[in-house]
Short mmCIF file of N, CA and C in Angstrom, two decimals:
data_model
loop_
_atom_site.label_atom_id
_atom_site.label_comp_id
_atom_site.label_asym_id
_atom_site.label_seq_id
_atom_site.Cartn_x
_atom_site.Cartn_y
_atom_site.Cartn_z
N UNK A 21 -19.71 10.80 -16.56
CA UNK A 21 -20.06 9.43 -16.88
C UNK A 21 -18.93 8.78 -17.65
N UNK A 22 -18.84 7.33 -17.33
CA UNK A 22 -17.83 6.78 -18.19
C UNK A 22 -18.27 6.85 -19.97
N UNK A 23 -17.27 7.57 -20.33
CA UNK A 23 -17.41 7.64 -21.93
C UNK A 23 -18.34 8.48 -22.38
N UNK A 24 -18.33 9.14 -21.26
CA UNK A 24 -18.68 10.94 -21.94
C UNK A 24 -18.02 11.40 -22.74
N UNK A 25 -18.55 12.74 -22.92
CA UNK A 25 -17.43 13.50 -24.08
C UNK A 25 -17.35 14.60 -23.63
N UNK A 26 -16.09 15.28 -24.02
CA UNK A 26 -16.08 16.78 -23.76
C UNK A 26 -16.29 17.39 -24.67
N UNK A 27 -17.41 19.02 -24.47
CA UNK A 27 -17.88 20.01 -25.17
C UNK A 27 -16.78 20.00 -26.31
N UNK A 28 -15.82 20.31 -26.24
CA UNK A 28 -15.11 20.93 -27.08
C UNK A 28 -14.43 20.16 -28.12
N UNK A 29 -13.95 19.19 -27.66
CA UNK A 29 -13.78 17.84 -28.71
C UNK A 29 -14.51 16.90 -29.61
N UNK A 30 -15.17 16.51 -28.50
CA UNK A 30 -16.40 15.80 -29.56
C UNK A 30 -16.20 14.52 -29.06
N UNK A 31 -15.11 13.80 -28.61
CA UNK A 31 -14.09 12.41 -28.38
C UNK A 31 -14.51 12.03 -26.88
N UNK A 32 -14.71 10.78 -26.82
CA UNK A 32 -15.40 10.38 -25.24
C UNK A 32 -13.49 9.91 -24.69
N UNK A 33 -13.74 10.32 -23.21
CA UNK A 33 -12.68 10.16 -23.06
C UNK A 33 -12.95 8.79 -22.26
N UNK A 34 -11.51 8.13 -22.03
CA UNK A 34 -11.39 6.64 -21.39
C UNK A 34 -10.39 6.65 -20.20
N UNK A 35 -10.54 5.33 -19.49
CA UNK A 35 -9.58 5.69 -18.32
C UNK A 35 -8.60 5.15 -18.92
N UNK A 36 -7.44 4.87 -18.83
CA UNK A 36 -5.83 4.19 -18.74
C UNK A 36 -6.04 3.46 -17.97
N UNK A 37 -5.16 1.99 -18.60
CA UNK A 37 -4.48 1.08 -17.58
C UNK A 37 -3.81 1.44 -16.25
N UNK A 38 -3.91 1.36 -15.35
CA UNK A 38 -3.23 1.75 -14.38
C UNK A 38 -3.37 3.15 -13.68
N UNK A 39 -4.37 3.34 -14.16
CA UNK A 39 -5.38 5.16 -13.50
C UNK A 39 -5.91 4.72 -12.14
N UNK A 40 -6.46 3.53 -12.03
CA UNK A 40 -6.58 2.99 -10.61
C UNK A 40 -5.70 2.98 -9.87
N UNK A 41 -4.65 2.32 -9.72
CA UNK A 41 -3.77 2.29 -8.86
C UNK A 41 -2.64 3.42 -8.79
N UNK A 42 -2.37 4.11 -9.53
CA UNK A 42 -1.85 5.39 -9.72
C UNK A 42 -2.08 6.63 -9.37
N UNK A 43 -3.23 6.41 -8.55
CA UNK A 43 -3.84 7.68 -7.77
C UNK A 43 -3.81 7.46 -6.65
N UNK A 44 -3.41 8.15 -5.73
CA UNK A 44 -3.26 8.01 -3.98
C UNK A 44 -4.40 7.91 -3.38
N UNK A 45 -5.11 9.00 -4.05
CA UNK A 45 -6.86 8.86 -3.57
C UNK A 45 -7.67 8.02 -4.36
N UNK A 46 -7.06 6.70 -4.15
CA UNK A 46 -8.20 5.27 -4.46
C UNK A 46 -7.83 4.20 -3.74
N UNK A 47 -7.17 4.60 -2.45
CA UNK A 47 -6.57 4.00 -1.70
C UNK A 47 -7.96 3.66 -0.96
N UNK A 48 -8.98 4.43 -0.19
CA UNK A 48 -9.77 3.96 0.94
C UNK A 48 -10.45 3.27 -0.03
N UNK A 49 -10.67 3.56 -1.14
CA UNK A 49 -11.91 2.30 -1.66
C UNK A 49 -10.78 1.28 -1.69
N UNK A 50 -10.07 1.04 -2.13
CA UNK A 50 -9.42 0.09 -2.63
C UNK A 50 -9.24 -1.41 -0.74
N UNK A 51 -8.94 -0.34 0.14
CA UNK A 51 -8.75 -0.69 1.15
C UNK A 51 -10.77 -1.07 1.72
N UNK A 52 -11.69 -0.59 1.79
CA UNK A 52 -12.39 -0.75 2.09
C UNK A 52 -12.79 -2.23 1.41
N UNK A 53 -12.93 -2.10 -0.15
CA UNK A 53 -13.15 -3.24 -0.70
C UNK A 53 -12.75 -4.86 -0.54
N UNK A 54 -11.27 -4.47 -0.18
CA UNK A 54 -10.11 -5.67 0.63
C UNK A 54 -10.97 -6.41 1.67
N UNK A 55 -11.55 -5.22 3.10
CA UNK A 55 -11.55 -5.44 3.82
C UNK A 55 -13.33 -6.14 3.94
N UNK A 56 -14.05 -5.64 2.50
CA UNK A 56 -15.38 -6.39 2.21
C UNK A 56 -15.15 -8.00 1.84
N UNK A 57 -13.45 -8.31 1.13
CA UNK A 57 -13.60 -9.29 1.21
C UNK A 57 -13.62 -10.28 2.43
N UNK A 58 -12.18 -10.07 3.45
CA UNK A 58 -12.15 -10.45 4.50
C UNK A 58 -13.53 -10.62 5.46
N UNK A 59 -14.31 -9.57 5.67
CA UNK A 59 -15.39 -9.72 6.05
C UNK A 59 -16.25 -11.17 5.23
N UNK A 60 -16.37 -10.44 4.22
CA UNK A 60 -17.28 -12.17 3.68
C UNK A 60 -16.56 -13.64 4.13
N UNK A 61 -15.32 -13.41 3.90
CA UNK A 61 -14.49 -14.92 4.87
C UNK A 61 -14.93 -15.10 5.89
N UNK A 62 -15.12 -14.07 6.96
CA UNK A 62 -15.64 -14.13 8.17
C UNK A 62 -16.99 -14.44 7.94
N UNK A 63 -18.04 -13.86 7.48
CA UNK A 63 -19.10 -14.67 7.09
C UNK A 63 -19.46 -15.62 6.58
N UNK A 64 -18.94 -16.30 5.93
CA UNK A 64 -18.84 -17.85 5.63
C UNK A 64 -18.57 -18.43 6.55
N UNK A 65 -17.24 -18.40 7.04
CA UNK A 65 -16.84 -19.23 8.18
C UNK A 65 -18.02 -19.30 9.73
N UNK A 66 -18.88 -18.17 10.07
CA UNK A 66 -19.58 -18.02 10.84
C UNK A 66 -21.03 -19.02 10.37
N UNK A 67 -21.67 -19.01 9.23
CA UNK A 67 -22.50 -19.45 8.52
C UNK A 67 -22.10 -21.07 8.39
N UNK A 68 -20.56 -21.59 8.63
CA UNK A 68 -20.47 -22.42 8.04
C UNK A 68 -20.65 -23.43 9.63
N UNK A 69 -19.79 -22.45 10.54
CA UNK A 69 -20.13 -23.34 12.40
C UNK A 69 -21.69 -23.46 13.04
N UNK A 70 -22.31 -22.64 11.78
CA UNK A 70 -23.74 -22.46 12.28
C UNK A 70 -24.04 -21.17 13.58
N UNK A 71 -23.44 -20.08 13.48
CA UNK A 71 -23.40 -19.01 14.63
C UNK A 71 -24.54 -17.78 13.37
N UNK A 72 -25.62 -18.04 13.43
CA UNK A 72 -26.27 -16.98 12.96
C UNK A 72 -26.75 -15.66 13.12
N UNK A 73 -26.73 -15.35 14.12
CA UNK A 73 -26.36 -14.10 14.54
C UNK A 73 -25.15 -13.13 13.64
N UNK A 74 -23.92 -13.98 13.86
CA UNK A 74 -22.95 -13.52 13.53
C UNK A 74 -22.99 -13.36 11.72
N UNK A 75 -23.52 -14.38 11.39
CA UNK A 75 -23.36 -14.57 9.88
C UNK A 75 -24.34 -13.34 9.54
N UNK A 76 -25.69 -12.99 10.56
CA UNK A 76 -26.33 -12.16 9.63
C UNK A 76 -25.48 -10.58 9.82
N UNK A 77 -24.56 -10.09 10.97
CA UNK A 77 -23.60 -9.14 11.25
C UNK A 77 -22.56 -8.86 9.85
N UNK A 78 -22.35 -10.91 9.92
CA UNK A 78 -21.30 -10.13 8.75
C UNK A 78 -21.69 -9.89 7.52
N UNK A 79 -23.01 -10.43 7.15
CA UNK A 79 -23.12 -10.42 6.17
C UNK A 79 -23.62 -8.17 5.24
N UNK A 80 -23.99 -7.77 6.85
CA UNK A 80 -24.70 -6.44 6.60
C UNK A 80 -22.93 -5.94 6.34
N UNK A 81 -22.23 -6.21 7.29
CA UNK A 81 -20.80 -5.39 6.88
C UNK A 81 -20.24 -5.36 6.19
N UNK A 82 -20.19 -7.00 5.34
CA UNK A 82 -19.58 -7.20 3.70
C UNK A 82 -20.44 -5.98 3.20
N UNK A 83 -21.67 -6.46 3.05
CA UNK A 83 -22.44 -5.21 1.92
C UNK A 83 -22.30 -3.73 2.31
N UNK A 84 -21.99 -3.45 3.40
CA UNK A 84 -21.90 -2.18 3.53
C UNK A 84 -20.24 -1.76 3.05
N UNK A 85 -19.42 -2.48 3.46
CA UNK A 85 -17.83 -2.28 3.51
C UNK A 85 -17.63 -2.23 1.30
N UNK A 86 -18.25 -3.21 0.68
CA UNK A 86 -18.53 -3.27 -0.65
C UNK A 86 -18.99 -2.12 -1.08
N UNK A 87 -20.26 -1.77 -0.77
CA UNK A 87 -21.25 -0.30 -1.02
C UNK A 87 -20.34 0.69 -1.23
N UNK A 88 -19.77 1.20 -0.32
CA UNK A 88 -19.27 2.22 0.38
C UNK A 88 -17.85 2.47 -0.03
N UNK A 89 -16.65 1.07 -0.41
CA UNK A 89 -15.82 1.23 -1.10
C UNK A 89 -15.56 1.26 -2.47
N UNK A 90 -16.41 0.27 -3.26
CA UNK A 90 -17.10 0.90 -5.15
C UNK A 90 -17.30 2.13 -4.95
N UNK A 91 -18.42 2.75 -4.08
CA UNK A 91 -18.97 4.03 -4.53
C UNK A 91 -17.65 5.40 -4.22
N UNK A 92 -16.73 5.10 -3.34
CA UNK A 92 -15.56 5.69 -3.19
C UNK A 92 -14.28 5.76 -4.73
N UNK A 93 -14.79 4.41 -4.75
CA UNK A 93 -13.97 4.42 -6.33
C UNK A 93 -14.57 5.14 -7.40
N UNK A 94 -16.10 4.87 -7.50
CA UNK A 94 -16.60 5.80 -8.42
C UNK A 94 -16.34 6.79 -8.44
N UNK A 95 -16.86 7.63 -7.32
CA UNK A 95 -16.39 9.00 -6.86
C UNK A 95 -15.27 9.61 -7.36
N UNK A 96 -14.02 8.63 -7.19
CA UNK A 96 -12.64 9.37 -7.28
C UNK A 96 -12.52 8.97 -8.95
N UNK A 97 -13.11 8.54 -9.75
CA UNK A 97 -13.15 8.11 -10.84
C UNK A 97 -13.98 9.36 -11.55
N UNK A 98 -14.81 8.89 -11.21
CA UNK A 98 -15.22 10.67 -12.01
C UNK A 98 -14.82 11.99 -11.60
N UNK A 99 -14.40 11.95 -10.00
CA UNK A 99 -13.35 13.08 -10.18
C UNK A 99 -11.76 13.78 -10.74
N UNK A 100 -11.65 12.15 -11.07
CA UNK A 100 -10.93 12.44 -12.31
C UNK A 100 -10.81 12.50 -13.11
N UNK A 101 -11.58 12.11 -14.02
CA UNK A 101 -12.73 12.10 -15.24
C UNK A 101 -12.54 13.69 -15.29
N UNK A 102 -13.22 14.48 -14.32
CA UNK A 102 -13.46 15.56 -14.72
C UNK A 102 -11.86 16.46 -14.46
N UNK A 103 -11.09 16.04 -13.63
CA UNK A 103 -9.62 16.78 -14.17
C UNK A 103 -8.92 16.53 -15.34
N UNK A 104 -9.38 14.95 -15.87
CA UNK A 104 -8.43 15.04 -16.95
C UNK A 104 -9.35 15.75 -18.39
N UNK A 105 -10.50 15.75 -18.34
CA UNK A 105 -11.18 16.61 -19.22
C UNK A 105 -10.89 17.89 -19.45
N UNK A 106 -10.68 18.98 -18.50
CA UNK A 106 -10.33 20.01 -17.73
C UNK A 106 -8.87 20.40 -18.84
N UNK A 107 -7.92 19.49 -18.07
CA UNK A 107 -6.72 19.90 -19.01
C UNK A 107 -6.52 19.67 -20.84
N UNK A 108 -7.65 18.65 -21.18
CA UNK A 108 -7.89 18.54 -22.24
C UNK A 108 -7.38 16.76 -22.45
N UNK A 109 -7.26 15.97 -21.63
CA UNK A 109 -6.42 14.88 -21.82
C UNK A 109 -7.45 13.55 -22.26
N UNK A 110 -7.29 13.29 -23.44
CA UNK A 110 -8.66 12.75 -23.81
C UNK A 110 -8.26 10.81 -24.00
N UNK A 111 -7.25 10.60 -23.71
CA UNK A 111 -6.96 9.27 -22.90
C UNK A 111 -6.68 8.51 -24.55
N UNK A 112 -7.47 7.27 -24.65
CA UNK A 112 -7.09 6.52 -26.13
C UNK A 112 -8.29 6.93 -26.84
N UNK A 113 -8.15 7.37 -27.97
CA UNK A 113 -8.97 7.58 -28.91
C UNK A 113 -9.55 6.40 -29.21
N UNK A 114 -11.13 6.50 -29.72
CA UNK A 114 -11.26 5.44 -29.88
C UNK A 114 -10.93 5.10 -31.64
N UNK A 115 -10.69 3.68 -31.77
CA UNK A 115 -10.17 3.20 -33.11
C UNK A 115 -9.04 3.77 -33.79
N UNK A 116 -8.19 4.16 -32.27
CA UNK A 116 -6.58 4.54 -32.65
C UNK A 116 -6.15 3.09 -31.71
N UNK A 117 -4.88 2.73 -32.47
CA UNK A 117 -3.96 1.81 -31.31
C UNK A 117 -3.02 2.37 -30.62
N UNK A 118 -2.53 3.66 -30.82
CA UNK A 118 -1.55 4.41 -30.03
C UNK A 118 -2.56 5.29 -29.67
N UNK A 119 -2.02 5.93 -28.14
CA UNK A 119 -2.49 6.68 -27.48
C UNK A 119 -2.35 7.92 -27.88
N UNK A 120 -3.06 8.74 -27.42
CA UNK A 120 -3.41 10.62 -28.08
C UNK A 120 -2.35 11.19 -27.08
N UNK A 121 -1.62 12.13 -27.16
CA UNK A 121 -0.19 12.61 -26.69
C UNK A 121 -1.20 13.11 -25.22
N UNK A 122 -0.77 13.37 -24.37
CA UNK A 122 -0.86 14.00 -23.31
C UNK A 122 -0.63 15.76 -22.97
N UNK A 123 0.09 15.76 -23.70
CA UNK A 123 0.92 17.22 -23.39
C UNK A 123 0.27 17.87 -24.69
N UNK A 124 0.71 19.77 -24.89
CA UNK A 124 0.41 20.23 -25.85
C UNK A 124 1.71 20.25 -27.06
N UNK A 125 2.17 19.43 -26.87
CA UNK A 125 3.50 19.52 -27.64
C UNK A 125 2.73 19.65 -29.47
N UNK A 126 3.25 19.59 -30.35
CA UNK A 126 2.88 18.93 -31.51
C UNK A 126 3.31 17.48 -31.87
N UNK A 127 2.34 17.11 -32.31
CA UNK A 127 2.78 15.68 -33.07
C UNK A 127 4.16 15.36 -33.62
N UNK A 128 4.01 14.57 -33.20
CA UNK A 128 5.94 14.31 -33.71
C UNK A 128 7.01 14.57 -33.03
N UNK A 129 6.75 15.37 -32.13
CA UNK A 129 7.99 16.18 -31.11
C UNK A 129 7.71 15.71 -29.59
N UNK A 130 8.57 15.50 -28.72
CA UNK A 130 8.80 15.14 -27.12
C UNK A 130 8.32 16.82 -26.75
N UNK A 131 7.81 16.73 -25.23
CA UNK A 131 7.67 17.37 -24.81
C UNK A 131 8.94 18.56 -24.57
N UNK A 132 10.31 18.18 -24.96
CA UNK A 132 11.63 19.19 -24.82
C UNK A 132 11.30 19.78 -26.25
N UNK A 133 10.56 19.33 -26.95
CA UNK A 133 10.25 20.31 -28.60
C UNK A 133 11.28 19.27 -29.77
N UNK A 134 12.20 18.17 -28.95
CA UNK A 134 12.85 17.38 -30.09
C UNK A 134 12.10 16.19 -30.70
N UNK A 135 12.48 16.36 -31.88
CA UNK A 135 11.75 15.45 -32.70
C UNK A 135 11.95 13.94 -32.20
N UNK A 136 10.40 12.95 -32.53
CA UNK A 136 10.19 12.12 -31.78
C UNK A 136 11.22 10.78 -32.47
N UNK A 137 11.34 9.84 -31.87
CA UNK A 137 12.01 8.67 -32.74
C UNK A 137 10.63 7.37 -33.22
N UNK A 138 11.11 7.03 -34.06
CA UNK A 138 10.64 5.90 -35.14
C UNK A 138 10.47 4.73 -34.28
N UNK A 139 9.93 3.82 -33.66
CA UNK A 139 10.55 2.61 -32.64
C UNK A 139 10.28 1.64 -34.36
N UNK A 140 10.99 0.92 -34.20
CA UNK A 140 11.72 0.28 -35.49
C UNK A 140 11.61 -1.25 -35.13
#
């Protein structure tokens, strides 16, 4: 679930800016959803010449093409949810403004083990 927590932390984890589009597999929702919009254009425009038949066609395909591409996003959303839990990656803390390190490095140090810089 969004803003669960993991057993071991205690800390609900969050997605990142850009966790959507940064994953290869959020492509068919992303593409399905596109193509829910286009569809609704097409249903308007059908609704709008007065062809009802057609408008009630498009209107089942918007909702299905919508349905079907959210629930694809969900999907790949909590399946990543549950990888980044997994490695321990607990995203922005909440009521921190900098983000929680990613890696197991220690605080203060880059992932090469050198100490971090000051941004000034």
């Amino acid at each position: 679930m969004f803003g669960s927590t993991d057993s071991t932390q205690g800390r609900p984890w969050h997605a990142h800016a850009g966790d959507l589009l940064g994953d290869d597999y959020n492509v068919p929702g992303l593409i399905l959803c596109a193509l829910g919009i286009v569809a609704m254009a097409c249903t308007l425009t059908a609704a709008g010449y007065g062809f009802t038949g057609w408008t009630q066609i498009g209107a089942i395909a918007t909702a299905m093409l919508w349905i079907v591409g959210i629930g694809a996003l969900v999907v790949e959303h909590r399946r990543e949810e549950v990888i980044e839990l997994k490695y321990g990656r607990q995203g922005h803390a909440p009521g921190h403004v900098r983000h929680v390190p990613y890696g197991a490095a220690p605080r203060g140090t880059t992932t090469s083990g050198e100490p971090a810089r000051e941004l000034t």
